[in-house]
Coordinates of C-alpha atoms and ligand atoms in Angstrom, one line a residue:
X26 CA -51.9 13.5 65.3
X27 CA -48.9 15.7 65.6
X28 CA -47.7 17.9 62.6
X29 CA -44.4 16.0 62.7
X30 CA -46.2 12.7 62.0
X31 CA -48.4 14.2 59.2
X32 CA -45.9 16.4 57.3
X33 CA -42.3 15.3 58.1
X34 CA -42.8 11.6 57.9
X35 CA -40.9 9.8 55.1
X36 CA -43.8 8.0 53.5
X37 CA -42.9 4.5 52.4
X38 CA -46.3 2.9 52.5
X39 CA -47.5 3.4 48.9
X40 CA -48.9 -0.2 48.8
X41 CA -51.3 0.9 51.5
X42 CA -52.4 4.0 49.7
X43 CA -51.0 6.8 47.5
X44 CA -51.5 10.5 47.7
X45 CA -53.7 12.1 45.1
X46 CA -51.6 13.7 42.4
X47 CA -52.1 17.5 41.8
X48 CA -53.1 16.8 38.2
X49 CA -55.7 14.3 39.4
X50 CA -57.2 16.7 41.8
X51 CA -57.2 19.5 39.2
X52 CA -59.2 17.2 36.9
X53 CA -61.7 16.3 39.7
X54 CA -62.4 19.7 41.1
X55 CA -64.7 21.0 38.3
X56 CA -66.9 17.9 38.9
X57 CA -67.2 18.8 42.6
X58 CA -68.2 22.3 41.7
X59 CA -70.3 23.2 38.6
X60 CA -70.1 19.7 36.9
X61 CA -72.2 18.2 39.7
X62 CA -75.0 16.8 37.4
X63 CA -76.3 13.2 37.5
X64 CA -74.7 11.4 34.6
X65 CA -78.1 9.7 33.9
X66 CA -79.8 13.2 33.3
X67 CA -80.3 14.5 29.9
X68 CA -79.9 18.2 30.6
X69 CA -76.6 20.1 30.2
X70 CA -75.3 19.4 33.7
X71 CA -76.1 15.7 33.3
X72 CA -74.4 15.5 29.9
X73 CA -71.3 17.2 31.2
X74 CA -71.0 14.7 34.1
X75 CA -71.7 11.8 31.7
X76 CA -68.9 13.1 29.4
X77 CA -66.5 13.1 32.4
X78 CA -67.4 9.5 33.2
X79 CA -67.1 8.4 29.6
X80 CA -63.7 10.1 29.2
X81 CA -62.5 8.3 32.3
X82 CA -63.8 5.0 31.0
X83 CA -61.7 5.4 27.9
X84 CA -58.6 6.4 30.0
X85 CA -58.9 3.4 32.3
X86 CA -59.4 1.1 29.3
X87 CA -56.4 2.5 27.4
X88 CA -54.1 1.8 30.3
X89 CA -55.0 -1.9 30.4
X90 CA -55.6 -2.4 26.7
X91 CA -59.4 -3.0 27.0
X92 CA -62.4 -1.3 25.4
X93 CA -64.2 1.5 27.2
X94 CA -67.4 -0.5 27.4
X95 CA -65.6 -3.3 29.2
X96 CA -64.9 -1.0 32.2
X97 CA -67.4 -1.0 35.2
X98 CA -66.8 1.7 37.8
X99 CA -67.1 0.6 41.5
X100 CA -66.4 2.0 44.9
X101 CA -63.1 0.2 45.5
X102 CA -61.0 -2.9 44.7
X103 CA -62.9 -4.9 47.3
X104 CA -66.2 -4.2 45.6
X105 CA -64.6 -5.1 42.2
X106 CA -63.3 -8.4 43.3
X107 CA -66.6 -9.2 45.1
X108 CA -68.5 -8.4 41.9
X109 CA -66.1 -10.6 39.9
X110 CA -66.2 -13.7 42.1
X111 CA -69.8 -13.5 43.4
X112 CA -71.1 -12.1 40.1
X113 CA -69.8 -15.1 38.2
X114 CA -70.8 -17.6 40.9
X115 CA -74.3 -16.2 40.8
X116 CA -74.7 -17.3 37.1
X117 CA -74.2 -21.0 38.1
X118 CA -77.1 -23.2 38.9
X119 CA -75.2 -25.4 41.3
X120 CA -72.1 -24.8 43.4
X121 CA -68.8 -25.5 41.6
X122 CA -65.1 -25.0 42.4
X123 CA -62.9 -22.0 42.6
X124 CA -59.1 -22.2 42.3
X125 CA -57.2 -19.4 43.9
X126 CA -53.9 -18.9 45.8
X127 CA -53.4 -19.0 49.5
X128 CA -51.9 -15.4 49.6
X129 CA -54.8 -13.4 48.2
X130 CA -56.1 -10.2 49.8
X131 CA -59.2 -10.5 51.9
X132 CA -61.1 -8.8 49.1
X133 CA -60.7 -12.2 47.4
X134 CA -60.5 -14.6 50.3
X135 CA -63.7 -13.4 51.9
X136 CA -66.0 -13.9 48.9
X137 CA -64.4 -17.2 48.4
X138 CA -65.0 -18.2 52.0
X139 CA -68.6 -17.1 51.6
X140 CA -69.0 -19.3 48.5
X141 CA -67.5 -22.2 50.5
X142 CA -70.1 -21.7 53.2
X143 CA -72.7 -22.1 50.4
X144 CA -71.4 -25.4 49.2
X145 CA -68.7 -24.4 46.8
X146 CA -65.2 -26.0 46.9
X147 CA -62.3 -23.7 47.2
X148 CA -58.8 -25.0 46.2
X149 CA -56.1 -22.7 47.6
X150 CA -52.8 -23.2 46.0
X151 CA -49.7 -22.2 48.1
X152 CA -46.9 -20.3 46.6
X153 CA -43.4 -21.7 46.5
X154 CA -40.7 -20.4 48.9
X155 CA -40.1 -17.4 46.6
X156 CA -43.7 -16.2 47.0
X157 CA -44.7 -17.1 43.5
X158 CA -47.4 -19.6 42.7
X159 CA -46.1 -22.3 40.4
X160 CA -48.1 -22.8 37.2
X161 CA -47.8 -26.6 37.5
X162 CA -49.4 -26.4 40.9
X163 CA -52.3 -24.5 39.6
X164 CA -52.5 -26.9 36.6
X165 CA -52.8 -29.8 38.9
X166 CA -55.6 -28.2 40.8
X167 CA -57.6 -27.5 37.6
X168 CA -60.5 -29.7 36.3
X169 CA -63.7 -29.5 34.5
X170 CA -65.6 -28.6 37.7
X171 CA -63.7 -25.3 38.1
X172 CA -65.9 -22.3 37.4
X173 CA -63.6 -19.5 38.5
X174 CA -59.8 -19.1 38.8
X175 CA -58.9 -16.0 40.8
X176 CA -55.2 -15.2 41.2
X177 CA -53.8 -11.8 42.2
X178 CA -51.4 -10.2 39.8
X179 CA -49.0 -8.9 42.5
X180 CA -49.0 -9.5 46.2
X181 CA -49.6 -6.5 48.4
X182 CA -47.2 -7.5 51.2
X183 CA -44.1 -8.9 49.4
X184 CA -44.7 -7.6 45.8
X185 CA -44.3 -11.0 44.1
X186 CA -45.7 -11.1 40.6
X187 CA -47.9 -14.2 39.8
X188 CA -47.9 -16.0 36.4
X189 CA -51.4 -14.9 35.6
X190 CA -51.0 -15.2 31.8
X191 CA -49.8 -18.8 31.9
X192 CA -52.5 -19.7 34.5
X193 CA -55.2 -18.0 32.4
X194 CA -54.3 -20.2 29.3
X195 CA -54.7 -23.3 31.4
X196 CA -57.8 -22.2 33.2
X197 CA -59.5 -21.4 29.9
X198 CA -58.7 -24.8 28.6
X199 CA -61.0 -26.3 31.3
X200 CA -63.7 -23.7 30.7
X201 CA -63.1 -21.5 33.8
X202 CA -63.6 -17.7 34.0
X203 CA -60.4 -16.0 35.0
X204 CA -60.1 -13.1 37.4
X205 CA -57.1 -11.2 38.6
X206 CA -56.8 -8.6 41.4
X207 CA -54.4 -6.1 39.8
X208 CA -54.9 -3.5 42.6
X209 CA -51.2 -3.5 43.3
X210 CA -49.7 -3.9 39.8
X211 CA -51.6 -1.2 37.9
X212 CA -49.4 1.8 37.4
X213 CA -46.3 -0.1 38.7
X214 CA -45.7 -2.6 35.9
X215 CA -47.4 -3.0 32.5
X216 CA -50.9 -4.6 32.9
X217 CA -52.5 -5.5 29.7
X218 CA -55.7 -7.6 29.7
X219 CA -54.8 -9.5 26.5
X220 CA -51.3 -10.3 27.7
X221 CA -52.7 -11.6 31.0
X222 CA -55.6 -13.3 29.1
X223 CA -58.0 -12.5 31.9
X224 CA -61.8 -12.1 31.8
X225 CA -62.0 -9.9 34.8
X226 CA -59.5 -7.5 36.4
X227 CA -59.7 -5.5 39.6
X228 CA -58.5 -1.9 39.8
X229 CA -58.2 0.3 42.9
X230 CA -58.1 4.1 42.6
X231 CA -56.2 4.9 45.7
X232 CA -53.2 2.6 44.8
X233 CA -52.5 4.7 41.7
X234 CA -52.7 8.3 42.9
X235 CA -56.5 8.7 42.5
X236 CA -58.8 9.1 45.5
X237 CA -60.1 6.4 47.8
X238 CA -63.6 5.2 47.3
X239 CA -63.3 4.5 43.6
X240 CA -62.3 1.4 41.7
X241 CA -63.1 -0.4 38.5
X242 CA -63.7 -3.9 37.2
X243 CA -62.6 -4.8 33.7
X244 CA -65.2 -7.3 32.3
X245 CA -64.2 -8.9 29.0
X246 CA -66.9 -8.9 26.3
X247 CA -68.9 -12.1 26.5
X248 CA -68.1 -12.8 30.2
X249 CA -71.3 -14.2 31.9
X250 CA -71.7 -12.3 35.1
X251 CA -74.5 -10.9 37.2
X252 CA -74.6 -7.7 39.4
X253 CA -74.2 -8.2 43.1
X254 CA -76.0 -4.9 44.1
X255 CA -79.6 -4.5 42.9
X256 CA -80.9 -1.1 41.8
X257 CA -81.1 1.0 38.6
X258 CA -79.2 0.2 35.4
X259 CA -75.9 2.1 35.7
X260 CA -72.6 0.7 34.5
X261 CA -74.0 -1.6 31.9
X262 CA -76.4 -3.0 34.5
X263 CA -73.6 -4.4 36.5
X264 CA -73.2 -1.8 39.2
X265 CA -76.2 0.2 40.0
X266 CA -76.0 3.5 41.9
X267 CA -75.3 7.0 40.8
X268 CA -71.7 7.3 39.7
X269 CA -69.1 9.0 41.9
X270 CA -68.4 11.3 39.0
X271 CA -65.5 13.4 40.4
X272 CA -63.6 10.3 41.7
X273 CA -64.2 8.4 38.5
X274 CA -62.8 11.4 36.6
X275 CA -59.8 11.3 39.0
X276 CA -59.3 7.6 38.4
X277 CA -59.3 8.2 34.6
X278 CA -56.7 11.0 34.8
X279 CA -54.6 8.9 37.2
X280 CA -54.6 6.0 34.6
X281 CA -53.6 8.4 31.8
X282 CA -50.7 9.7 33.9
X283 CA -49.7 6.2 34.9
X284 CA -49.5 5.3 31.2
X285 CA -47.4 8.3 30.4
X286 CA -45.0 7.8 33.3
X287 CA -44.8 4.0 33.7
X288 CA -41.6 3.4 31.7
X289 CA -39.5 6.0 33.4
X290 CA -41.0 5.6 36.9
X291 CA -40.5 1.9 36.9
X292 CA -36.8 2.3 36.4
X293 CA -36.4 5.2 38.8
X294 CA -38.3 3.6 41.6
X295 CA -36.6 0.3 41.2
X296 CA -33.2 2.0 41.5
X297 CA -34.3 3.9 44.7
X298 CA -35.7 0.7 46.2
X299 CA -32.5 -1.2 45.5
X300 CA -30.4 1.6 47.0
X301 CA -32.6 1.4 50.1
X302 CA -31.9 -2.3 50.3
X303 CA -28.1 -1.8 49.9
X304 CA -28.0 0.9 52.5
X305 CA -29.9 -1.2 55.0
X306 CA -27.8 -4.3 54.3
X307 CA -24.5 -2.3 54.7
X308 CA -25.4 -1.9 58.4
X309 CA -27.4 -5.1 59.0
X310 CA -25.7 -7.8 57.0
X311 CA -28.2 -10.5 58.1
X312 CA -31.2 -8.6 56.9
X313 CA -33.3 -10.9 54.8
X314 CA -35.6 -10.2 51.9
X315 CA -39.1 -11.8 51.6
X316 CA -40.1 -13.1 48.2
X317 CA -38.4 -13.4 44.9
X318 CA -35.7 -10.7 44.4
X319 CA -36.5 -10.4 40.7
X320 CA -40.1 -11.3 40.2
X321 CA -41.6 -8.6 42.3
X322 CA -43.0 -5.1 41.9
X323 CA -40.3 -2.4 41.4
X324 CA -41.4 -0.4 44.4
X325 CA -41.7 -3.1 47.0
X326 CA -39.1 -4.1 49.5
X327 CA -40.3 -6.6 52.2
X328 CA -37.5 -7.3 54.6
X329 CA -36.9 -9.2 57.9
X330 CA -34.9 -7.3 60.4
X331 CA -33.1 -9.8 62.6
X332 CA -33.7 -10.1 66.4
X333 CA -36.4 -7.5 66.4
X334 CA -40.2 -7.1 66.2
X335 CA -41.1 -5.1 63.1
X336 CA -43.7 -3.0 65.0
X337 CA -41.3 -2.1 67.7
X338 CA -38.7 -1.2 65.1
X339 CA -41.1 1.1 63.3
X340 CA -42.2 2.7 66.5
X341 CA -38.5 3.5 67.2
X342 CA -37.8 4.7 63.6
X343 CA -39.4 8.0 64.1
X344 CA -40.6 9.7 60.9
X345 CA -40.7 6.6 58.8
X346 CA -44.2 5.6 57.7
X347 CA -44.2 2.0 56.7
X348 CA -46.1 -1.2 57.6
X349 CA -45.3 -4.6 59.2
X350 CA -48.1 -6.7 57.6
X351 CA -48.6 -8.3 61.1
X352 CA -52.0 -8.8 62.4
X353 CA -53.3 -8.6 66.0
X354 CA -55.4 -11.5 67.1
X355 CA -56.8 -11.9 70.6
X356 CA -54.1 -9.6 71.9
X357 CA -51.4 -11.6 70.2
X358 CA -49.3 -10.2 67.4
X359 CA -49.2 -12.6 64.5
X360 CA -46.5 -12.3 61.8
X361 CA -47.6 -11.6 58.2
X362 CA -49.3 -14.8 57.0
X363 CA -47.7 -14.6 53.5
X364 CA -44.2 -14.5 55.0
X365 CA -45.0 -17.6 57.1
X366 CA -46.3 -19.3 54.0
X367 CA -42.9 -18.9 52.4
X368 CA -41.5 -21.2 55.1
X369 CA -40.0 -18.5 57.3
X370 CA -40.2 -19.3 61.0
X371 CA -42.9 -17.2 62.7
X372 CA -40.4 -15.5 65.2
X373 CA -38.2 -14.4 62.3
X374 CA -41.3 -13.4 60.3
X375 CA -42.3 -11.0 63.1
X376 CA -39.3 -8.9 62.1
X377 CA -40.9 -8.1 58.7
X378 CA -41.2 -4.5 57.5
X379 CA -42.8 -3.6 54.2
X380 CA -41.2 -0.6 52.6
X381 CA -43.1 0.5 49.5
X382 CA -41.9 3.5 47.4
X383 CA -43.8 5.7 45.0
X384 CA -44.0 8.7 42.8
X385 CA -43.0 11.3 45.4
X386 CA -40.1 9.2 46.8
X387 CA -36.7 10.8 46.4
X388 CA -33.1 9.7 47.1
X389 CA -33.2 12.0 50.1
X390 CA -36.1 10.0 51.5
X391 CA -34.3 6.8 50.9
X392 CA -31.1 8.0 52.6
X393 CA -33.0 9.4 55.6
X394 CA -35.3 6.3 55.9
X395 CA -32.3 4.0 55.8
X396 CA -30.5 6.0 58.5
X397 CA -33.6 6.1 60.7
X398 CA -34.3 2.4 60.3
X399 CA -30.7 1.3 60.9
X400 CA -30.4 3.6 64.0
X401 CA -33.6 2.3 65.3
X402 CA -32.5 -1.3 64.8
X403 CA -29.3 -0.7 66.6
X404 CA -31.1 1.0 69.5
X405 CA -33.7 -1.7 69.8
X406 CA -31.3 -4.6 69.6
X407 CA -28.6 -3.1 71.7
X408 CA -29.9 -4.8 74.8
X409 CA -30.3 -8.2 73.0
X410 CA -33.5 -9.7 71.8
X411 CA -36.2 -7.0 71.4
Ligands
PLP29 N1 -56.4 -6.1 46.6 C1 -55.2 -5.8 47.0 C2 -54.0 -6.6 46.4 C3 -54.9 -4.8 47.8 O1 -53.6 -4.5 48.2 C4 -56.0 -4.1 48.4 C5 -55.7 -3.0 49.4 O2 -54.8 -3.1 50.2 C6 -57.3 -4.4 48.0 C7 -57.5 -5.4 47.1 C8 -58.5 -3.7 48.6 O3 -58.5 -2.4 48.2 P1 -59.7 -1.5 48.8 O4 -59.5 -1.4 50.2 O5 -59.5 -0.2 48.1 O6 -61.0 -2.1 48.4

């Protein structure tokens, strides 16, 4: 990869992953050097590593308003959601029903599909045209046979925020266990387990300036759940395997920083995001926004560029690192499924570009990215349909 691509790119893909903050790396390094012990060992090195893990457990819990002993460290958000869904399903003697949305991440859809293959019924509720699932639609899907309700807190592609709290109240009324995938919302908006009323909540390290390869699952006291991996008794017996100490320490520090910075960062990033939208729209008046303009993450701008393919646009907008959300299937480029589910026609949905901002984004980045994208759009569309 050329240096230009790695260093000069204007990074607007924070929903894909975030850089590790310097403070996070500083917290981790001692655990990659002299603090290398196994947290299960009772000698000095082990105790030191254990203290690092337990400090992190408290820091993660503090950010979401849980107790330290309700945090289970995992390897990623995918593992957390698998543990939540498959771990609860494993406690049931017979297949039951899961209620979920039709716009979940594969970390949720795949374990649900696996349960379906084993005789469970999966009810997938579609969002309304604004990308938000309506509480009444979930309510209609609920019944006494529902064992699990899993609804993402914020959508990774379009950023829409789902009514998890209202859904949890109704789901609990029918006796279901409630899980939310908060991989995208943690650190961007307030996420408090009691406000959301959830039993299980997924966290990903690399979406909030901690390393990749670490995540956590919040498990509310009293939730009946079994481990998915089998091994020794780490993590309250729910996730065996020697802990990834340095990364866990990094996740803890990242949560602490997120808590300190959330109030100011939310406002700052939202302003930058809105300026980006205004700058793009000034040149491309028929640019369209995907999803609810208000009820979405402050950092996320999913837009449809008219008369162009998003991938072709990004290839032409040199130096802008963003994503299209499109998928390639049998050699054919498919538009982002979530955008099609909003009722957007597939050709127009192919013009989607997801611009997601973060802690290192500045007004200079926004200005340069807007210029690069609008120039690219003009160049690509000059000859007519791209
Ligand atoms: N859930 C959501 C909403 C995500 O955006 C992602 C990553 O894109 C994941 C889960 C999976 O995260 P990981 O790849 O770290 O397991």
